[in-house]
PDB file of C-alpha atoms and ligand atoms in Angstrom:
ATOM      1  CA  UNK A  61     171.776 168.046 113.966  1.00 43.00           C
ATOM      2  CA  UNK A  62     171.544 165.510 111.097  1.00 50.00           C
ATOM      3  CA  UNK A  63     168.400 165.121 108.985  1.00 61.00           C
ATOM      4  CA  UNK A  64     167.247 162.119 106.943  1.00 80.00           C
ATOM      5  CA  UNK A  65     166.872 164.114 103.748  1.00 94.00           C
ATOM      6  CA  UNK A  66     169.525 164.740 101.140  1.00 98.00           C
ATOM      7  CA  UNK A  67     170.335 167.561  98.738  1.00 98.00           C
ATOM      8  CA  UNK A  68     171.815 166.478  95.410  1.00 98.00           C
ATOM      9  CA  UNK A  69     174.284 168.832  93.674  1.00 98.00           C
ATOM     10  CA  UNK A  70     175.687 168.174  90.197  1.00 98.00           C
ATOM     11  CA  UNK A  71     179.133 169.477  89.244  1.00 98.00           C
ATOM     12  CA  UNK A  72     180.058 169.689  92.918  1.00 98.00           C
ATOM     13  CA  UNK A  73     183.825 169.237  93.037  1.00 97.00           C
ATOM     14  CA  UNK A  74     184.866 172.745  92.064  1.00 96.00           C
ATOM     15  CA  UNK A  75     183.745 176.282  91.316  1.00 97.00           C
ATOM     16  CA  UNK A  76     180.183 177.307  92.092  1.00 98.00           C
ATOM     17  CA  UNK A  77     179.031 173.716  92.741  1.00 98.00           C
ATOM     18  CA  UNK A  78     181.717 173.259  95.399  1.00 98.00           C
ATOM     19  CA  UNK A  79     180.795 176.599  96.996  1.00 98.00           C
ATOM     20  CA  UNK A  80     177.141 175.487  97.206  1.00 98.00           C
ATOM     21  CA  UNK A  81     178.188 172.110  98.655  1.00 98.00           C
ATOM     22  CA  UNK A  82     180.139 173.903 101.415  1.00 98.00           C
ATOM     23  CA  UNK A  83     177.239 176.298 102.057  1.00 98.00           C
ATOM     24  CA  UNK A  84     174.760 173.387 102.367  1.00 98.00           C
ATOM     25  CA  UNK A  85     177.128 171.452 104.671  1.00 98.00           C
ATOM     26  CA  UNK A  86     177.440 174.529 106.913  1.00 98.00           C
ATOM     27  CA  UNK A  87     173.631 174.412 107.196  1.00 97.00           C
ATOM     28  CA  UNK A  88     173.846 170.702 108.185  1.00 96.00           C
ATOM     29  CA  UNK A  89     172.172 169.487 104.995  1.00 97.00           C
ATOM     30  CA  UNK A  90     173.113 165.908 104.014  1.00 98.00           C
ATOM     31  CA  UNK A  91     174.473 165.754 100.496  1.00 98.00           C
ATOM     32  CA  UNK A  92     174.761 163.649  97.375  1.00 98.00           C
ATOM     33  CA  UNK A  93     177.631 165.230  95.453  1.00 98.00           C
ATOM     34  CA  UNK A  94     178.141 164.366  91.785  1.00 98.00           C
ATOM     35  CA  UNK A  95     181.156 165.311  89.721  1.00 98.00           C
ATOM     36  CA  UNK A  96     183.284 164.169  86.815  1.00 98.00           C
ATOM     37  CA  UNK A  97     185.780 161.396  87.712  1.00 96.00           C
ATOM     38  CA  UNK A  98     189.097 162.438  89.323  1.00 95.00           C
ATOM     39  CA  UNK A  99     188.167 166.031  90.090  1.00 95.00           C
ATOM     40  CA  UNK A 100     188.852 165.893  93.836  1.00 95.00           C
ATOM     41  CA  UNK A 101     185.357 164.976  95.039  1.00 97.00           C
ATOM     42  CA  UNK A 102     186.518 162.434  97.636  1.00 96.00           C
ATOM     43  CA  UNK A 103     188.841 164.966  99.286  1.00 97.00           C
ATOM     44  CA  UNK A 104     186.019 167.527  99.439  1.00 98.00           C
ATOM     45  CA  UNK A 105     183.663 164.906 100.894  1.00 98.00           C
ATOM     46  CA  UNK A 106     186.171 164.023 103.653  1.00 97.00           C
ATOM     47  CA  UNK A 107     186.650 167.663 104.626  1.00 97.00           C
ATOM     48  CA  UNK A 108     182.909 168.408 104.733  1.00 98.00           C
ATOM     49  CA  UNK A 109     182.019 165.263 106.702  1.00 97.00           C
ATOM     50  CA  UNK A 110     184.728 165.940 109.286  1.00 96.00           C
ATOM     51  CA  UNK A 111     183.995 169.643 109.703  1.00 97.00           C
ATOM     52  CA  UNK A 112     180.210 169.827 109.530  1.00 97.00           C
ATOM     53  CA  UNK A 113     178.885 166.494 110.851  1.00 94.00           C
ATOM     54  CA  UNK A 114     176.817 165.728 107.737  1.00 97.00           C
ATOM     55  CA  UNK A 115     176.312 162.516 105.729  1.00 97.00           C
ATOM     56  CA  UNK A 116     177.670 162.710 102.198  1.00 98.00           C
ATOM     57  CA  UNK A 117     177.444 160.268  99.317  1.00 97.00           C
ATOM     58  CA  UNK A 118     179.827 161.126  96.497  1.00 97.00           C
ATOM     59  CA  UNK A 119     179.339 159.811  92.984  1.00 98.00           C
ATOM     60  CA  UNK A 120     181.819 160.357  90.162  1.00 98.00           C
ATOM     61  CA  UNK A 121     180.035 160.388  86.831  1.00 97.00           C
ATOM     62  CA  UNK A 122     179.999 162.205  83.501  1.00 97.00           C
ATOM     63  CA  UNK A 123     176.429 163.499  83.210  1.00 98.00           C
ATOM     64  CA  UNK A 124     176.707 164.295  79.505  1.00 96.00           C
ATOM     65  CA  UNK A 125     174.563 161.317  78.406  1.00 97.00           C
ATOM     66  CA  UNK A 126     171.036 160.182  79.254  1.00 97.00           C
ATOM     67  CA  UNK A 127     172.374 156.680  80.057  1.00 98.00           C
ATOM     68  CA  UNK A 128     174.574 158.136  82.792  1.00 98.00           C
ATOM     69  CA  UNK A 129     171.724 160.280  84.159  1.00 98.00           C
ATOM     70  CA  UNK A 130     169.663 157.101  84.435  1.00 98.00           C
ATOM     71  CA  UNK A 131     172.467 155.265  86.187  1.00 98.00           C
ATOM     72  CA  UNK A 132     172.913 158.168  88.627  1.00 98.00           C
ATOM     73  CA  UNK A 133     169.228 157.761  89.515  1.00 98.00           C
ATOM     74  CA  UNK A 134     169.689 153.986  89.939  1.00 97.00           C
ATOM     75  CA  UNK A 135     172.734 154.497  92.184  1.00 97.00           C
ATOM     76  CA  UNK A 136     170.894 156.947  94.422  1.00 97.00           C
ATOM     77  CA  UNK A 137     167.933 154.556  94.682  1.00 96.00           C
ATOM     78  CA  UNK A 138     170.284 151.687  95.558  1.00 95.00           C
ATOM     79  CA  UNK A 139     171.677 153.735  98.447  1.00 93.00           C
ATOM     80  CA  UNK A 140     168.051 154.238  99.625  1.00 93.00           C
ATOM     81  CA  UNK A 141     168.566 157.957  99.738  1.00 93.00           C
ATOM     82  CA  UNK A 142     165.674 160.357  99.707  1.00 93.00           C
ATOM     83  CA  UNK A 143     166.183 163.622  97.808  1.00 98.00           C
ATOM     84  CA  UNK A 144     164.481 166.769  99.145  1.00 98.00           C
ATOM     85  CA  UNK A 145     166.456 169.451  97.296  1.00 98.00           C
ATOM     86  CA  UNK A 146     167.883 169.072  93.805  1.00 98.00           C
ATOM     87  CA  UNK A 147     170.534 171.480  92.494  1.00 99.00           C
ATOM     88  CA  UNK A 148     171.321 171.379  88.777  1.00 98.00           C
ATOM     89  CA  UNK A 149     174.689 173.133  88.619  1.00 98.00           C
ATOM     90  CA  UNK A 150     176.750 171.172  86.043  1.00 98.00           C
ATOM     91  CA  UNK A 151     177.054 173.179  82.865  1.00 98.00           C
ATOM     92  CA  UNK A 152     179.688 174.387  80.440  1.00 95.00           C
ATOM     93  CA  UNK A 153     180.434 177.766  78.963  1.00 91.00           C
ATOM     94  CA  UNK A 154     181.507 178.444  75.400  1.00 86.00           C
ATOM     95  CA  UNK A 155     182.704 181.722  74.029  1.00 86.00           C
ATOM     96  CA  UNK A 156     183.230 182.403  70.357  1.00 92.00           C
ATOM     97  CA  UNK A 157     181.504 183.467  67.176  1.00 94.00           C
ATOM     98  CA  UNK A 158     178.965 180.833  66.123  1.00 96.00           C
ATOM     99  CA  UNK A 159     180.656 180.182  62.768  1.00 96.00           C
ATOM    100  CA  UNK A 160     183.884 179.266  64.597  1.00 96.00           C
ATOM    101  CA  UNK A 161     182.442 176.997  67.316  1.00 96.00           C
ATOM    102  CA  UNK A 162     183.074 173.272  67.029  1.00 96.00           C
ATOM    103  CA  UNK A 163     179.796 171.545  66.108  1.00 97.00           C
ATOM    104  CA  UNK A 164     180.274 168.596  68.461  1.00 97.00           C
ATOM    105  CA  UNK A 165     181.104 170.962  71.318  1.00 96.00           C
ATOM    106  CA  UNK A 166     177.873 172.882  70.664  1.00 97.00           C
ATOM    107  CA  UNK A 167     175.803 169.693  70.744  1.00 97.00           C
ATOM    108  CA  UNK A 168     177.521 168.419  73.903  1.00 97.00           C
ATOM    109  CA  UNK A 169     176.941 171.782  75.545  1.00 97.00           C
ATOM    110  CA  UNK A 170     173.237 171.758  74.703  1.00 98.00           C
ATOM    111  CA  UNK A 171     173.048 168.215  76.018  1.00 98.00           C
ATOM    112  CA  UNK A 172     174.746 168.984  79.369  1.00 98.00           C
ATOM    113  CA  UNK A 173     173.168 172.402  79.930  1.00 98.00           C
ATOM    114  CA  UNK A 174     169.620 171.524  78.820  1.00 98.00           C
ATOM    115  CA  UNK A 175     168.932 167.788  78.443  1.00 98.00           C
ATOM    116  CA  UNK A 176     170.742 166.707  81.624  1.00 98.00           C
ATOM    117  CA  UNK A 177     168.894 168.972  84.106  1.00 98.00           C
ATOM    118  CA  UNK A 178     165.561 168.304  82.378  1.00 98.00           C
ATOM    119  CA  UNK A 179     165.996 164.524  82.518  1.00 98.00           C
ATOM    120  CA  UNK A 180     167.317 164.539  86.093  1.00 98.00           C
ATOM    121  CA  UNK A 181     164.313 166.533  87.334  1.00 98.00           C
ATOM    122  CA  UNK A 182     161.998 164.085  85.546  1.00 98.00           C
ATOM    123  CA  UNK A 183     163.761 161.123  87.188  1.00 98.00           C
ATOM    124  CA  UNK A 184     163.794 162.564  90.713  1.00 98.00           C
ATOM    125  CA  UNK A 185     160.327 164.153  90.633  1.00 98.00           C
ATOM    126  CA  UNK A 186     158.686 161.380  92.676  1.00 97.00           C
ATOM    127  CA  UNK A 187     161.317 161.755  95.409  1.00 96.00           C
ATOM    128  CA  UNK A 188     160.681 165.475  95.539  1.00 98.00           C
ATOM    129  CA  UNK A 189     156.905 164.880  95.715  1.00 98.00           C
ATOM    130  CA  UNK A 190     157.287 162.409  98.555  1.00 97.00           C
ATOM    131  CA  UNK A 191     159.540 164.775 100.509  1.00 97.00           C
ATOM    132  CA  UNK A 192     157.511 167.954  99.950  1.00 98.00           C
ATOM    133  CA  UNK A 193     157.881 170.716 100.862  1.00 98.00           C
ATOM    134  CA  UNK A 194     160.926 170.316  98.643  1.00 98.00           C
ATOM    135  CA  UNK A 195     162.822 172.320  96.059  1.00 98.00           C
ATOM    136  CA  UNK A 196     164.708 172.445  92.786  1.00 99.00           C
ATOM    137  CA  UNK A 197     167.438 174.996  92.062  1.00 99.00           C
ATOM    138  CA  UNK A 198     168.552 175.364  88.458  1.00 98.00           C
ATOM    139  CA  UNK A 199     171.717 177.328  87.713  1.00 98.00           C
ATOM    140  CA  UNK A 200     171.061 179.847  84.973  1.00 98.00           C
ATOM    141  CA  UNK A 201     173.141 182.938  84.328  1.00 97.00           C
ATOM    142  CA  UNK A 202     172.802 186.646  83.617  1.00 95.00           C
ATOM    143  CA  UNK A 203     173.139 185.339  80.042  1.00 95.00           C
ATOM    144  CA  UNK A 204     169.589 183.956  80.524  1.00 97.00           C
ATOM    145  CA  UNK A 205     168.300 187.534  80.091  1.00 95.00           C
ATOM    146  CA  UNK A 206     170.681 189.265  77.670  1.00 91.00           C
ATOM    147  CA  UNK A 207     171.675 188.911  74.010  1.00 87.00           C
ATOM    148  CA  UNK A 208     175.413 188.470  74.317  1.00 85.00           C
ATOM    149  CA  UNK A 209     177.854 188.366  71.411  1.00 84.00           C
ATOM    150  CA  UNK A 210     180.043 185.228  71.463  1.00 90.00           C
ATOM    151  CA  UNK A 211     177.750 183.562  74.009  1.00 92.00           C
ATOM    152  CA  UNK A 212     174.820 182.754  71.708  1.00 96.00           C
ATOM    153  CA  UNK A 213     174.559 178.987  72.407  1.00 97.00           C
ATOM    154  CA  UNK A 214     175.473 179.289  76.091  1.00 97.00           C
ATOM    155  CA  UNK A 215     172.956 182.136  76.537  1.00 97.00           C
ATOM    156  CA  UNK A 216     170.336 180.083  74.691  1.00 98.00           C
ATOM    157  CA  UNK A 217     170.816 177.124  77.045  1.00 98.00           C
ATOM    158  CA  UNK A 218     170.592 179.390  80.095  1.00 98.00           C
ATOM    159  CA  UNK A 219     167.473 181.150  78.712  1.00 98.00           C
ATOM    160  CA  UNK A 220     165.911 177.680  78.396  1.00 98.00           C
ATOM    161  CA  UNK A 221     166.634 176.986  82.079  1.00 98.00           C
ATOM    162  CA  UNK A 222     165.030 180.294  83.099  1.00 98.00           C
ATOM    163  CA  UNK A 223     161.885 179.689  81.061  1.00 98.00           C
ATOM    164  CA  UNK A 224     161.680 175.983  81.999  1.00 98.00           C
ATOM    165  CA  UNK A 225     162.086 176.783  85.708  1.00 98.00           C
ATOM    166  CA  UNK A 226     159.375 179.455  85.686  1.00 98.00           C
ATOM    167  CA  UNK A 227     156.838 177.271  83.900  1.00 98.00           C
ATOM    168  CA  UNK A 228     157.626 174.160  85.935  1.00 98.00           C
ATOM    169  CA  UNK A 229     157.306 176.197  89.133  1.00 98.00           C
ATOM    170  CA  UNK A 230     153.674 176.945  88.330  1.00 98.00           C
ATOM    171  CA  UNK A 231     152.993 173.304  87.464  1.00 98.00           C
ATOM    172  CA  UNK A 232     154.568 171.928  90.657  1.00 98.00           C
ATOM    173  CA  UNK A 233     153.050 174.458  93.058  1.00 98.00           C
ATOM    174  CA  UNK A 234     150.126 172.147  93.980  1.00 98.00           C
ATOM    175  CA  UNK A 235     152.689 169.444  94.892  1.00 98.00           C
ATOM    176  CA  UNK A 236     154.496 171.866  97.238  1.00 98.00           C
ATOM    177  CA  UNK A 237     157.704 171.615  95.196  1.00 98.00           C
ATOM    178  CA  UNK A 238     159.353 174.967  94.733  1.00 98.00           C
ATOM    179  CA  UNK A 239     161.366 175.634  91.568  1.00 98.00           C
ATOM    180  CA  UNK A 240     164.018 178.367  91.695  1.00 98.00           C
ATOM    181  CA  UNK A 241     166.585 179.557  89.214  1.00 98.00           C
ATOM    182  CA  UNK A 242     169.741 181.427  90.188  1.00 98.00           C
ATOM    183  CA  UNK A 243     171.207 183.717  87.530  1.00 98.00           C
ATOM    184  CA  UNK A 244     174.739 184.747  88.538  1.00 97.00           C
ATOM    185  CA  UNK A 245     176.846 187.207  86.614  1.00 94.00           C
ATOM    186  CA  UNK A 246     180.574 186.591  86.232  1.00 92.00           C
ATOM    187  CA  UNK A 247     182.181 184.697  89.123  1.00 95.00           C
ATOM    188  CA  UNK A 248     185.820 183.936  89.836  1.00 92.00           C
ATOM    189  CA  UNK A 249     185.330 180.163  89.825  1.00 93.00           C
ATOM    190  CA  UNK A 250     188.642 179.113  88.245  1.00 90.00           C
ATOM    191  CA  UNK A 251     192.111 180.531  87.668  1.00 89.00           C
ATOM    192  CA  UNK A 252     191.353 180.971  83.943  1.00 88.00           C
ATOM    193  CA  UNK A 253     188.091 182.839  84.596  1.00 86.00           C
ATOM    194  CA  UNK A 254     189.707 184.982  87.297  1.00 88.00           C
ATOM    195  CA  UNK A 255     192.383 186.005  84.788  1.00 85.00           C
ATOM    196  CA  UNK A 256     189.829 186.611  82.029  1.00 82.00           C
ATOM    197  CA  UNK A 257     187.603 188.604  84.395  1.00 83.00           C
ATOM    198  CA  UNK A 258     190.460 191.098  84.902  1.00 82.00           C
ATOM    199  CA  UNK A 259     190.324 192.052  81.228  1.00 80.00           C
ATOM    200  CA  UNK A 260     186.594 192.821  80.943  1.00 79.00           C
ATOM    201  CA  UNK A 261     185.067 196.296  80.883  1.00 78.00           C
ATOM    202  CA  UNK A 262     184.823 198.370  84.070  1.00 79.00           C
ATOM    203  CA  UNK A 263     181.055 197.841  84.392  1.00 77.00           C
ATOM    204  CA  UNK A 264     181.333 194.062  84.129  1.00 80.00           C
ATOM    205  CA  UNK A 265     184.330 194.029  86.494  1.00 86.00           C
ATOM    206  CA  UNK A 266     182.196 195.786  89.126  1.00 89.00           C
ATOM    207  CA  UNK A 267     179.646 192.968  88.902  1.00 90.00           C
ATOM    208  CA  UNK A 268     182.078 190.065  89.458  1.00 94.00           C
ATOM    209  CA  UNK A 269     181.360 188.097  92.619  1.00 96.00           C
ATOM    210  CA  UNK A 270     183.006 185.330  94.601  1.00 96.00           C
ATOM    211  CA  UNK A 271     181.260 181.952  94.237  1.00 98.00           C
ATOM    212  CA  UNK A 272     181.015 181.680  98.055  1.00 98.00           C
ATOM    213  CA  UNK A 273     178.903 184.871  98.295  1.00 98.00           C
ATOM    214  CA  UNK A 274     176.694 183.792  95.387  1.00 98.00           C
ATOM    215  CA  UNK A 275     176.285 180.314  96.904  1.00 98.00           C
ATOM    216  CA  UNK A 276     174.968 181.812 100.163  1.00 98.00           C
ATOM    217  CA  UNK A 277     172.363 183.869  98.280  1.00 98.00           C
ATOM    218  CA  UNK A 278     171.462 180.895  96.061  1.00 98.00           C
ATOM    219  CA  UNK A 279     170.864 178.495  98.971  1.00 98.00           C
ATOM    220  CA  UNK A 280     168.933 181.185 100.881  1.00 98.00           C
ATOM    221  CA  UNK A 281     166.777 181.642  97.764  1.00 98.00           C
ATOM    222  CA  UNK A 282     166.249 177.882  97.346  1.00 98.00           C
ATOM    223  CA  UNK A 283     165.191 177.395 100.979  1.00 98.00           C
ATOM    224  CA  UNK A 284     162.888 180.430 100.857  1.00 98.00           C
ATOM    225  CA  UNK A 285     161.367 179.224  97.567  1.00 98.00           C
ATOM    226  CA  UNK A 286     162.346 182.334  95.603  1.00 98.00           C
ATOM    227  CA  UNK A 287     161.482 182.194  91.892  1.00 98.00           C
ATOM    228  CA  UNK A 288     164.423 184.001  90.276  1.00 98.00           C
ATOM    229  CA  UNK A 289     167.595 184.804  92.222  1.00 98.00           C
ATOM    230  CA  UNK A 290     169.795 187.538  90.747  1.00 98.00           C
ATOM    231  CA  UNK A 291     172.794 187.842  93.068  1.00 98.00           C
ATOM    232  CA  UNK A 292     174.449 191.197  93.695  1.00 97.00           C
ATOM    233  CA  UNK A 293     173.417 194.830  93.468  1.00 96.00           C
ATOM    234  CA  UNK A 294     175.332 195.506  90.241  1.00 94.00           C
ATOM    235  CA  UNK A 295     173.641 192.580  88.449  1.00 95.00           C
ATOM    236  CA  UNK A 296     170.269 193.807  89.724  1.00 96.00           C
ATOM    237  CA  UNK A 297     171.133 197.261  88.354  1.00 94.00           C
ATOM    238  CA  UNK A 298     171.929 195.680  84.933  1.00 92.00           C
ATOM    239  CA  UNK A 299     168.481 194.048  85.036  1.00 93.00           C
ATOM    240  CA  UNK A 300     166.879 197.412  85.762  1.00 94.00           C
ATOM    241  CA  UNK A 301     168.796 199.044  82.884  1.00 91.00           C
ATOM    242  CA  UNK A 302     167.728 196.236  80.570  1.00 90.00           C
ATOM    243  CA  UNK A 303     164.094 196.884  81.419  1.00 92.00           C
ATOM    244  CA  UNK A 304     164.214 200.665  80.923  1.00 93.00           C
ATOM    245  CA  UNK A 305     166.688 201.260  78.062  1.00 92.00           C
ATOM    246  CA  UNK A 306     165.074 201.589  74.614  1.00 92.00           C
ATOM    247  CA  UNK A 307     165.899 198.747  72.185  1.00 90.00           C
ATOM    248  CA  UNK A 308     167.927 200.931  69.748  1.00 92.00           C
ATOM    249  CA  UNK A 309     170.240 201.931  72.630  1.00 90.00           C
ATOM    250  CA  UNK A 310     170.699 198.273  73.650  1.00 84.00           C
ATOM    251  CA  UNK A 311     171.384 197.308  70.008  1.00 85.00           C
ATOM    252  CA  UNK A 312     174.037 200.039  69.798  1.00 87.00           C
ATOM    253  CA  UNK A 313     175.776 198.791  72.980  1.00 83.00           C
ATOM    254  CA  UNK A 314     175.820 195.212  71.613  1.00 78.00           C
ATOM    255  CA  UNK A 315     177.198 196.397  68.243  1.00 79.00           C
ATOM    256  CA  UNK A 316     180.051 198.180  70.032  1.00 80.00           C
ATOM    257  CA  UNK A 317     180.769 195.025  72.067  1.00 72.00           C
ATOM    258  CA  UNK A 318     180.838 192.864  68.894  1.00 71.00           C
ATOM    259  CA  UNK A 319     183.369 195.201  67.306  1.00 72.00           C
ATOM    260  CA  UNK A 320     185.560 195.055  70.411  1.00 70.00           C
ATOM    261  CA  UNK A 321     185.437 191.261  70.391  1.00 64.00           C
ATOM    262  CA  UNK A 322     186.258 190.756  66.701  1.00 60.00           C
ATOM    263  CA  UNK A 323     189.981 190.655  67.307  1.00 53.00           C
ATOM    264  CA  UNK A 324     189.824 188.345  70.304  1.00 53.00           C
ATOM    265  CA  UNK A 325     190.880 184.706  70.233  1.00 43.00           C
ATOM    266  CA  UNK A 326     188.198 182.006  70.116  1.00 38.00           C
ATOM    267  CA  UNK A 327     187.291 180.607  73.591  1.00 36.00           C
ATOM    268  CA  UNK A 328     189.167 183.490  75.190  1.00 32.00           C
TER     269      UNK A 328
HETATM  270  N1  LIG B 647     181.666 181.011  86.430  1.00 87.69           N
HETATM  271  C1  LIG B 647     180.799 181.932  86.044  1.00 87.69           C
HETATM  272  O1  LIG B 647     181.159 183.094  85.830  1.00 87.69           O
HETATM  273  C2  LIG B 647     179.354 181.570  85.890  1.00 87.69           C
HETATM  274  C3  LIG B 647     178.421 182.604  85.713  1.00 87.69           C
HETATM  275  C4  LIG B 647     177.077 182.287  85.595  1.00 87.69           C
HETATM  276  C5  LIG B 647     176.666 180.978  85.659  1.00 87.69           C
HETATM  277  N2  LIG B 647     177.591 179.979  85.814  1.00 87.69           N
HETATM  278  C6  LIG B 647     177.122 178.593  85.853  1.00 87.69           C
HETATM  279  O2  LIG B 647     177.488 177.999  87.085  1.00 87.69           O
HETATM  280  C7  LIG B 647     177.674 176.602  86.899  1.00 87.69           C
HETATM  281  C8  LIG B 647     179.032 176.201  87.431  1.00 87.69           C
HETATM  282  O3  LIG B 647     179.992 176.964  86.760  1.00 87.69           O
HETATM  283  P1  LIG B 647     181.512 177.044  87.242  1.00 87.69           P
HETATM  284  O4  LIG B 647     182.039 178.282  86.646  1.00 87.69           O
HETATM  285  O5  LIG B 647     181.621 176.803  88.679  1.00 87.69           O
HETATM  286  O6  LIG B 647     182.070 175.746  86.590  1.00 87.69           O
HETATM  287  P2  LIG B 647     183.006 175.524  85.345  1.00 87.69           P
HETATM  288  O7  LIG B 647     184.375 175.838  85.790  1.00 87.69           O
HETATM  289  O8  LIG B 647     182.435 176.170  84.138  1.00 87.69           O
HETATM  290  O9  LIG B 647     182.836 173.947  85.242  1.00 87.69           O
HETATM  291  C9  LIG B 647     181.700 173.373  84.781  1.00 87.69           C
HETATM  292  C10 LIG B 647     180.927 172.650  85.894  1.00 87.69           C
HETATM  293  O10 LIG B 647     180.121 171.651  85.288  1.00 87.69           O
HETATM  294  C11 LIG B 647     180.545 170.365  85.698  1.00 87.69           C
HETATM  295  N3  LIG B 647     180.650 169.530  84.498  1.00 87.69           N
HETATM  296  C12 LIG B 647     181.236 169.863  83.317  1.00 87.69           C
HETATM  297  N4  LIG B 647     181.110 168.849  82.432  1.00 87.69           N
HETATM  298  C13 LIG B 647     180.420 167.879  83.073  1.00 87.69           C
HETATM  299  C14 LIG B 647     179.942 166.600  82.693  1.00 87.69           C
HETATM  300  N5  LIG B 647     180.136 166.108  81.457  1.00 87.69           N
HETATM  301  N6  LIG B 647     179.281 165.860  83.606  1.00 87.69           N
HETATM  302  C15 LIG B 647     179.079 166.322  84.858  1.00 87.69           C
HETATM  303  N7  LIG B 647     179.465 167.543  85.272  1.00 87.69           N
HETATM  304  C16 LIG B 647     180.121 168.301  84.396  1.00 87.69           C
HETATM  305  C17 LIG B 647     181.852 170.501  86.430  1.00 87.69           C
HETATM  306  O11 LIG B 647     181.736 169.740  87.589  1.00 87.69           O
HETATM  307  P3  LIG B 647     182.888 168.833  88.210  1.00 87.69           P
HETATM  308  O12 LIG B 647     184.209 169.343  87.769  1.00 87.69           O
HETATM  309  O13 LIG B 647     182.649 168.934  89.665  1.00 87.69           O
HETATM  310  O14 LIG B 647     182.579 167.491  87.680  1.00 87.69           O
HETATM  311  C18 LIG B 647     181.846 171.986  86.850  1.00 87.69           C
HETATM  312  O15 LIG B 647     181.247 172.135  88.124  1.00 87.69           O
HETATM  313  C19 LIG B 647     177.506 176.331  85.402  1.00 87.69           C
HETATM  314  O16 LIG B 647     176.196 175.905  85.160  1.00 87.69           O
HETATM  315  C20 LIG B 647     177.741 177.713  84.792  1.00 87.69           C
HETATM  316  O17 LIG B 647     177.095 177.855  83.553  1.00 87.69           O
HETATM  317  C21 LIG B 647     178.930 180.243  85.950  1.00 87.69           C
END
């Protein structure tokens, strides 16, 4: 059964974004998929349209600038598409001590992880109001909650998304627009991350999930209007530990982690 409404997903051609696109298509949700140019979006679109009988509009665009966010909005309007669910997934990770990170990379990361989702929500807010009950899903991270060595800027951008989502949720409640944030732990979303995830500590390894399983929980959470979605029992256990451990114990754990990381390569 096809509906007239569309769900827009940014960063949809691979990794977690692709997994959410597949999950939405399985639920017969029409899609606007946005990804960087030449990342295989057209192939994904073909497969989803053929297998799940959904309408898909694919748009290849770098969302790292406000000009491009504006032109994405214009393109969607031109297609006369009505957005009911908006999923802000595009985002980049950095790993390294702050003193070693490239300044331009830091600024680009803040722009893509913070400015882009904020501007896109602002642009599409009227659509969401008109199609209420509707929903926004922002992709945070477990790094939204924790102070993590070598992930200070990334964690900061994800903490912004958590705080922004919670506040906006309260503001948009009268308009019947639900705002959710999903905070996954480590996922095997690429060959590089899968390799890297094999080298982490036992506790973290236990928490690693497949993007397909996280996507199912994330879309369930979006459709049910859940405020904060923490996928997986191990991640939920980490949250519990974080709330009960005394600060000196947490500081000690982080100090040990920093010492372990000192010898590692930048962006490892
Ligand atoms: N992997 C993890 O362990 C993990 C854990 C927690 C949270 N997350 C979050 O989940 C989201 C997806 O992560 P991932 O691991 O699947 O992806 P990834 O491999 O880190 O790739 C980054 C994602 O952002 C998109 N992207 C990057 N630069 C872009 C730009 N300039 N314009 C538009 N899109 C851009 C890419 O989309 P296209 O290639 O399709 O264009 C890709 O989907 C991110 O927000 C990430 O922070 C990931």
